[in-house]
Short mmCIF file of C-alpha atoms in Angstrom, two decimals:
data_model
loop_
_atom_site.label_atom_id
_atom_site.label_comp_id
_atom_site.label_asym_id
_atom_site.label_seq_id
_atom_site.Cartn_x
_atom_site.Cartn_y
_atom_site.Cartn_z
CA MET P 1 114.99 94.91 74.79
CA ASP P 2 115.08 98.63 74.01
CA THR P 3 118.28 100.66 74.49
CA HIS P 4 117.12 102.37 77.68
CA THR P 5 116.07 99.13 79.39
CA ARG P 6 119.29 97.42 78.30
CA THR P 7 121.29 100.25 79.89
CA VAL P 8 119.31 100.08 83.16
CA VAL P 9 119.68 96.29 83.41
CA ALA P 10 123.42 96.49 82.66
CA GLU P 11 123.86 99.12 85.38
CA ALA P 12 121.91 96.97 87.86
CA LYS P 13 124.07 93.91 87.12
CA THR P 14 127.29 95.92 87.40
CA THR P 15 126.18 97.46 90.69
CA PHE P 16 125.23 94.04 92.05
CA SER P 17 128.52 92.49 90.93
CA LYS P 18 130.48 95.16 92.80
CA TYR P 19 128.22 94.69 95.82
CA LYS P 20 128.98 90.96 95.94
CA GLU P 21 132.72 91.62 95.57
CA SER P 22 132.60 94.03 98.52
CA PHE P 23 131.88 91.14 100.88
CA GLY P 24 135.20 89.41 100.33
CA ASP P 25 134.25 86.34 102.37
CA ILE P 26 130.64 85.74 101.32
CA LYS P 27 129.71 85.01 104.96
CA SER P 28 131.08 88.38 106.02
CA GLY P 29 128.75 90.18 108.43
CA LEU P 30 126.47 87.17 108.82
CA TYR P 31 126.55 84.79 111.77
CA ALA P 32 124.24 82.54 113.80
CA MET P 33 123.71 82.69 117.55
CA SER P 34 121.85 80.48 120.03
CA PRO P 35 120.18 82.51 122.83
CA LEU P 36 120.85 81.40 126.41
CA ASP P 37 117.08 81.39 126.90
CA LYS P 38 116.14 78.03 125.34
CA SER P 39 112.56 79.21 124.76
CA ARG P 40 113.86 81.67 122.15
CA LEU P 41 114.50 80.86 118.51
CA PRO P 42 118.01 80.69 117.03
CA VAL P 43 119.08 84.03 115.59
CA LEU P 44 120.84 84.78 112.30
CA VAL P 45 122.51 88.17 112.73
CA VAL P 46 123.02 90.48 109.75
CA CYS P 47 125.43 93.36 110.31
CA SER P 48 124.34 96.79 109.08
CA THR P 49 127.71 97.07 107.33
CA CYS P 50 126.40 94.48 104.82
CA ARG P 51 123.62 96.73 103.62
CA MET P 52 123.73 98.55 100.30
CA ALA P 53 124.36 102.25 99.99
CA PRO P 54 121.08 104.06 99.13
CA GLU P 55 122.45 105.40 95.83
CA ASN P 56 123.36 101.85 94.73
CA LEU P 57 120.10 100.37 95.92
CA LYS P 58 118.15 102.67 93.60
CA LYS P 59 120.06 101.20 90.64
CA ILE P 60 119.01 97.67 91.62
CA LEU P 61 115.27 98.32 92.06
CA LYS P 62 113.07 97.07 89.17
CA TRP P 63 115.62 94.40 88.18
CA THR P 64 114.61 90.72 88.28
CA PRO P 65 117.68 88.48 88.64
CA SER P 66 118.01 84.74 88.13
CA ARG P 67 119.16 82.45 90.91
CA LYS P 68 122.33 81.85 88.89
CA GLU P 69 123.09 85.57 88.98
CA LEU P 70 122.60 85.43 92.75
CA ASN P 71 124.92 82.42 93.03
CA ALA P 72 126.21 83.59 96.42
CA PHE P 73 123.08 82.02 97.89
CA HIS P 74 124.62 78.54 98.03
CA ILE P 75 126.65 79.92 100.95
CA ARG P 76 124.76 83.01 102.08
CA ASN P 77 121.62 81.30 103.32
CA PRO P 78 120.26 79.91 106.61
CA GLU P 79 121.07 76.33 105.58
CA ALA P 80 124.78 77.17 105.65
CA PHE P 81 124.40 77.96 109.36
CA GLY P 82 122.46 74.81 110.26
CA LEU P 83 119.07 76.58 110.23
CA GLY P 84 117.55 74.93 107.16
CA GLU P 85 115.13 72.66 109.01
CA THR P 86 114.24 74.82 111.99
CA SER P 87 112.45 78.04 112.90
CA PHE P 88 114.72 81.06 113.29
CA GLU P 89 114.86 84.84 113.51
CA VAL P 90 116.94 87.29 111.48
CA ARG P 91 118.01 90.38 113.42
CA LEU P 92 120.16 93.42 112.72
CA ASP P 93 123.59 93.76 114.35
CA HIS P 94 123.14 91.66 117.49
CA ILE P 95 121.08 88.90 119.09
CA ASP P 96 118.58 91.40 120.53
CA GLY P 97 118.55 93.73 117.52
CA GLU P 98 115.64 94.69 115.30
CA ILE P 99 113.84 91.72 113.79
CA ILE P 100 113.89 91.83 109.98
CA ALA P 101 112.62 88.28 109.33
CA ILE P 102 111.24 85.24 111.13
CA LYS P 103 110.69 81.78 109.69
CA ILE P 104 108.23 79.52 111.50
CA LYS P 105 108.85 75.95 110.38
CA ASN P 106 105.76 73.70 110.00
CA ALA P 107 103.33 76.43 111.05
CA PHE P 108 100.66 74.47 109.14
CA SER P 109 99.85 70.77 109.32
CA MET P 110 100.12 68.78 106.09
CA GLU P 111 96.30 68.76 105.84
CA GLU P 112 96.12 72.53 106.30
CA SER P 113 98.82 73.10 103.66
CA LEU P 114 96.72 71.24 101.09
CA GLN P 115 94.28 74.17 101.24
CA LEU P 116 96.91 76.11 99.26
CA LEU P 117 95.78 74.22 96.16
CA GLN P 118 92.24 75.55 96.68
CA LEU P 119 93.49 79.06 97.39
CA ARG P 120 95.50 79.01 94.15
CA GLU P 121 92.39 77.88 92.25
CA CYS P 122 90.32 80.66 93.84
CA HIS P 123 93.00 83.19 92.90
CA HIS P 124 92.76 82.19 89.23
CA GLN P 125 88.98 82.51 89.37
CA VAL P 126 88.93 86.08 90.67
CA SER P 127 92.30 87.71 89.90
CA VAL P 128 92.50 90.35 87.18
CA GLY P 129 95.86 91.80 88.20
CA TRP P 130 97.04 95.22 87.09
CA ASN P 131 99.32 97.06 84.68
CA LYS P 132 99.69 100.25 86.71
CA GLY P 133 103.41 100.39 87.49
CA ARG P 134 103.09 99.49 91.17
CA GLU P 135 105.95 99.07 93.62
CA ALA P 136 106.95 95.62 92.37
CA ASP P 137 106.63 96.32 88.64
CA PRO P 138 109.72 95.07 86.75
CA LEU P 139 111.36 96.80 83.84
CA PRO P 140 109.12 96.38 80.79
CA THR P 141 111.36 94.57 78.33
CA THR P 142 110.24 94.01 74.76
CA LYS P 143 109.78 90.27 75.33
CA LEU P 144 107.69 90.74 78.48
CA ILE P 145 105.37 93.22 76.78
CA ARG P 146 105.01 91.06 73.66
CA ASP P 147 104.14 88.05 75.85
CA GLN P 148 101.69 90.25 77.73
CA ILE P 149 99.95 91.38 74.54
CA LYS P 150 99.13 87.72 73.83
CA ASP P 151 97.59 87.26 77.28
CA GLU P 152 93.88 88.09 77.54
CA LYS P 153 94.05 88.71 81.31
CA CYS P 154 96.96 91.12 80.89
CA MET P 155 95.23 93.06 78.18
CA LYS P 156 91.89 93.18 79.99
CA SER P 157 93.50 94.66 83.10
CA SER P 158 94.92 97.47 80.97
CA GLY P 159 91.55 98.23 79.42
CA PHE P 160 91.51 96.72 75.95
CA ARG P 161 91.27 93.40 74.13
CA SER P 162 94.24 91.51 72.70
CA THR P 163 92.16 90.54 69.66
CA ASN P 164 92.36 94.16 68.48
CA VAL P 165 96.17 94.11 68.29
CA GLN P 166 97.28 93.26 64.79
CA LYS P 167 100.88 94.47 64.82
CA VAL P 168 103.12 96.26 67.32
CA ILE P 169 104.59 99.33 65.62
CA HIS P 170 106.65 100.87 68.41
CA LEU P 171 107.87 99.74 71.82
CA GLY P 172 109.82 101.81 74.31
CA PRO P 173 109.86 103.35 77.81
CA THR P 174 107.55 106.23 78.72
CA THR P 175 109.82 107.68 81.41
CA LYS P 176 113.48 107.82 82.34
CA SER P 177 112.76 105.64 85.37
CA GLY P 178 111.70 102.84 83.03
CA CYS P 179 108.54 102.17 85.04
CA GLY P 180 106.24 102.18 82.03
CA CYS P 181 106.23 101.20 78.38
CA LYS P 182 104.77 103.07 75.43
CA TYR P 183 103.90 101.14 72.33
CA GLY P 184 101.96 101.71 69.16
CA TYR P 185 99.82 98.97 67.71
CA LEU P 186 97.73 98.60 64.58
CA ASN P 187 94.10 98.25 65.67
CA LYS P 188 92.19 95.73 63.55
CA THR P 189 88.78 97.27 64.12
CA MET P 190 89.73 100.92 63.67
CA ASN P 191 92.47 100.25 61.08
CA ARG P 192 94.81 102.83 62.56
CA THR P 193 97.80 102.99 64.88
CA ILE P 194 97.03 103.68 68.54
CA TYR P 195 99.64 104.55 71.14
CA ARG P 196 99.19 103.28 74.69
CA SER P 197 101.21 103.33 77.90
CA ILE P 198 101.48 100.03 79.69
CA SER P 199 103.51 98.40 82.47
CA THR P 200 104.35 94.75 82.95
CA HIS P 201 101.34 92.83 84.17
CA ILE P 202 101.31 91.73 87.83
CA ASP P 203 98.93 88.86 88.58
CA ARG P 204 98.10 89.90 92.13
CA HIS P 205 94.72 89.99 93.82
CA LYS P 206 93.67 91.87 96.95
CA TRP P 207 91.01 89.94 98.81
CA ALA P 208 88.00 91.15 100.74
CA LYS P 209 88.27 90.17 104.39
CA THR P 210 84.60 89.20 104.71
CA GLY P 211 81.61 88.63 102.45
CA SER P 212 80.86 86.47 99.43
CA LYS P 213 84.23 87.14 97.77
CA SER P 214 86.39 86.49 100.83
CA PRO P 215 88.77 83.48 100.70
CA SER P 216 87.03 81.89 103.69
CA ASN P 217 83.73 81.89 101.78
CA LEU P 218 85.15 80.72 98.44
CA MET P 219 87.39 77.98 99.79
CA ARG P 220 85.71 74.63 100.38
CA THR P 221 87.28 73.31 103.55
CA SER P 222 86.07 71.02 106.31
CA GLU P 223 88.57 72.55 108.74
CA SER P 224 87.24 74.85 111.47
CA LEU P 225 89.77 77.49 110.35
CA SER P 226 91.02 78.10 106.83
CA ILE P 227 94.75 78.42 106.18
CA VAL P 228 94.19 82.17 105.75
CA ASP P 229 92.57 82.43 109.19
CA ILE P 230 95.49 80.53 110.72
CA ALA P 231 98.03 82.79 109.00
CA MET P 232 96.24 85.94 110.21
CA LYS P 233 96.19 84.60 113.77
CA LEU P 234 99.93 83.93 113.54
CA TYR P 235 100.40 87.50 112.29
CA ILE P 236 98.80 88.90 115.46
CA ASP P 237 100.75 86.45 117.64
CA LEU P 238 104.07 87.67 116.16
CA ILE P 239 103.33 91.41 116.19
CA PRO P 240 104.32 92.05 119.86
CA LYS P 241 107.74 90.39 119.46
CA TYR P 242 108.37 92.30 116.22
CA LEU P 243 107.38 95.74 117.50
CA LEU P 244 109.11 95.31 120.86
CA SER P 245 112.35 94.57 119.00
CA ARG P 246 111.90 98.03 117.46
CA LYS P 247 111.58 99.71 120.86
CA PHE P 248 107.82 100.16 120.82
CA ASP P 249 106.38 100.58 124.32
CA CYS P 250 104.85 97.33 125.63
CA GLU P 251 101.55 98.95 126.63
CA ASP P 252 101.27 100.76 123.31
CA VAL P 253 101.72 97.47 121.47
CA GLN P 254 98.91 95.80 123.41
CA ASP P 255 96.65 98.80 122.82
CA CYS P 256 97.30 98.59 119.06
CA LEU P 257 96.61 94.87 118.53
CA SER P 258 92.88 95.26 117.88
CA GLU P 259 93.47 98.05 115.37
CA ILE P 260 96.23 96.09 113.66
CA ASN P 261 93.95 93.06 113.36
CA ASP P 262 91.21 95.20 111.78
CA ASN P 263 93.68 96.47 109.18
CA LEU P 264 95.04 93.13 107.99
CA GLN P 265 94.82 92.52 104.24
CA LEU P 266 95.43 89.38 102.17
CA SER P 267 96.89 89.43 98.67
CA THR P 268 97.68 86.42 96.51
CA LEU P 269 100.29 86.51 93.77
CA THR P 270 101.38 84.29 90.90
CA VAL P 271 104.76 84.69 89.23
CA THR P 272 105.83 83.08 85.96
CA LYS P 273 108.73 83.52 83.57
CA ALA P 274 106.57 85.93 81.54
CA LYS P 275 105.23 87.70 84.66
CA PRO P 276 108.20 88.24 87.00
CA ILE P 277 108.34 90.32 90.15
CA ALA P 278 111.16 92.82 90.53
CA ILE P 279 113.36 93.86 93.43
CA HIS P 280 111.40 96.43 95.41
CA ARG P 281 110.55 97.87 98.80
CA ASP P 282 107.02 97.87 100.19
CA PRO P 283 105.22 101.06 101.26
CA PRO P 284 106.74 102.22 104.59
CA THR P 285 105.08 100.67 107.62
CA PRO P 286 106.07 99.77 111.19
CA THR P 287 104.65 96.25 110.73
CA PHE P 288 105.76 93.28 108.61
CA ALA P 289 104.57 91.21 105.67
CA LEU P 290 103.69 87.56 106.35
CA LEU P 291 104.34 85.23 103.43
CA PHE P 292 103.08 81.71 102.86
CA GLY P 293 102.29 79.49 99.88
CA ASP P 294 103.30 76.44 97.90
CA THR P 295 105.61 78.67 95.77
CA THR P 296 106.89 76.31 93.01
CA HIS P 297 106.56 73.16 95.14
CA LYS P 298 104.71 70.17 93.69
CA LEU P 299 102.56 67.68 95.57
CA GLN P 300 103.87 64.13 95.07
CA GLY P 301 101.91 61.50 96.95
CA ASN P 302 101.51 62.79 100.48
CA LYS P 303 104.41 65.24 100.54
CA TRP P 304 105.56 68.50 98.99
CA VAL P 305 108.61 68.39 96.71
CA ASP P 306 110.77 71.36 95.65
CA PRO P 307 111.58 71.04 91.92
CA ARG P 308 114.17 73.87 92.23
CA LEU P 309 112.73 75.95 89.41
CA GLY P 310 113.58 79.38 90.80
CA GLY P 311 111.11 81.72 92.46
CA THR P 312 113.28 82.06 95.57
CA LEU P 313 112.55 84.89 98.01
CA PHE P 314 115.61 86.94 99.02
CA PHE P 315 116.75 90.15 100.67
CA MET P 316 118.80 92.10 98.15
CA ASP P 317 119.81 94.58 100.85
CA GLY P 318 122.07 92.31 102.92
CA LEU P 319 122.04 89.51 100.33
CA LEU P 320 120.24 86.71 102.13
CA GLU P 321 118.12 83.84 100.80
CA LEU P 322 114.78 83.33 102.58
CA LYS P 323 113.34 80.10 101.25
CA TYR P 324 110.18 78.61 102.78
CA SER P 325 108.05 75.51 102.15
CA PRO P 326 104.24 75.13 101.85
CA ARG P 327 103.99 74.29 105.55
CA ASP P 328 106.05 77.30 106.69
CA ILE P 329 105.43 80.99 107.13
CA MET P 330 108.02 83.73 106.64
CA ILE P 331 107.65 87.26 107.94
CA ILE P 332 109.86 90.00 106.53
CA ASP P 333 110.44 93.70 106.98
CA GLY P 334 109.13 94.88 103.63
CA ASN P 335 111.00 98.17 104.00
CA ILE P 336 114.17 96.21 103.17
CA ALA P 337 114.68 95.69 99.43
CA HIS P 338 113.61 92.17 98.51
CA GLY P 339 112.58 90.17 95.49
CA VAL P 340 111.93 86.77 93.94
CA THR P 341 114.35 85.17 91.49
CA ASN P 342 113.24 84.39 87.95
CA VAL P 343 111.04 81.33 87.58
CA ILE P 344 112.39 78.60 85.29
CA ASP P 345 110.15 76.57 82.98
CA SER P 346 110.78 72.85 83.41
CA GLY P 347 111.01 72.15 79.70
CA SER P 348 107.59 70.51 79.50
CA LYS P 349 104.53 72.23 78.05
CA ASP P 350 103.40 73.26 81.54
CA VAL P 351 104.39 76.78 82.56
CA THR P 352 106.06 76.91 85.99
CA GLU P 353 104.00 79.12 88.27
CA ARG P 354 105.00 80.40 91.71
CA PHE P 355 102.05 80.99 94.03
CA SER P 356 102.11 82.80 97.36
CA GLY P 357 99.90 84.61 99.84
CA ILE P 358 100.93 87.89 101.46
CA ILE P 359 99.31 89.23 104.61
CA PHE P 360 100.15 92.85 105.32
CA CYS P 361 98.74 95.60 107.52
CA LYS P 362 97.47 99.03 106.50
CA TRP P 363 97.95 100.34 110.07
CA ARG P 364 100.13 103.49 109.92
CA ARG P 365 101.23 102.61 106.41
CA GLU P 366 102.49 105.41 104.18
CA LYS P 367 101.90 105.68 100.46
CA LEU P 368 104.54 105.16 97.82
CA LYS P 369 105.28 108.48 96.22
CA ARG P 370 106.97 107.00 93.17
CA PRO P 371 109.14 103.93 92.48
CA GLY P 372 112.11 103.85 94.82
CA LYS P 373 111.16 107.04 96.68
CA TYR P 374 109.97 106.57 100.24
CA SER P 375 109.33 108.72 103.28
CA GLY P 376 109.19 107.74 106.91
CA ILE P 377 110.52 104.62 108.51
CA ASN P 378 113.89 103.03 107.67
CA VAL P 379 114.95 105.43 104.93
#
């Protein structure tokens, strides 16, 4: 790890340590409530006082922690409030506050969840990924870049072949923000040193909604609806509740549903120890991200088993674990800083891989200006 990256990581860990200490009681500002209306879901309330100061949050972005470093999660999670095996909402400040997350337990049948294996296979067939320093790009440590140089997919997405790299001469950040990495390598073919800028590879694929390369066309399923179709339908079903919690006018919400549906986009993402995903915020938008997938779960017989090898979704801003199973969906406010803990290899020759699908909406979405700098909603 170069000196700059080491300094940034140390500052992130120190900032996080002080943030955890500020809670005192780790359950501080976090409590569960059962609505009087029995048709409503239980609510986990997060007080705004738990949230990080903006200047501290900027120091945490781009860091990828381990679950051990986030050890507060054994208490600060829905399971600690009796919500581990049920659907629930997470709201800000009170039982009718803004929705920042919803978990729908068993949104898919067991048969439908098995389609995740096909979707993962299709992802590997079509995904190229990118090395462009996007919003979730982690700090490019020496080890990550060296592992990336050995990976043909990583190198191809950055525009050159790994077979040309004979020896890395120099490795270091391109900018003070640490969002890129500059390295020099000895090119076998040209027999000279070439300097390139590169960011850590993200194995994420944005899918076409229709056509020959859409997931519905590539997935071989006998079901009338694919798991992607079901997830997109659930997205539209949950939009009114989400927007109404944010004081959108009821008629406006109904008028927007068709446009929101037309702007839905599916991405699939794999995360490994060598290809982590960092703490980040999504481009500002009034809508949410819907997450589903087998994550690091393994199919044993006729059931999914969690091997507990990391890859846990969490809100950094508010410090809350948001674990979900292959049969569940989780929606989150992507404007709140979130991440996935480091994935742990099991010790066997097989690399542990976390797989997930993300459905998001381009409706009224703003562009990221640069890492950690946002305009518009919830700033």
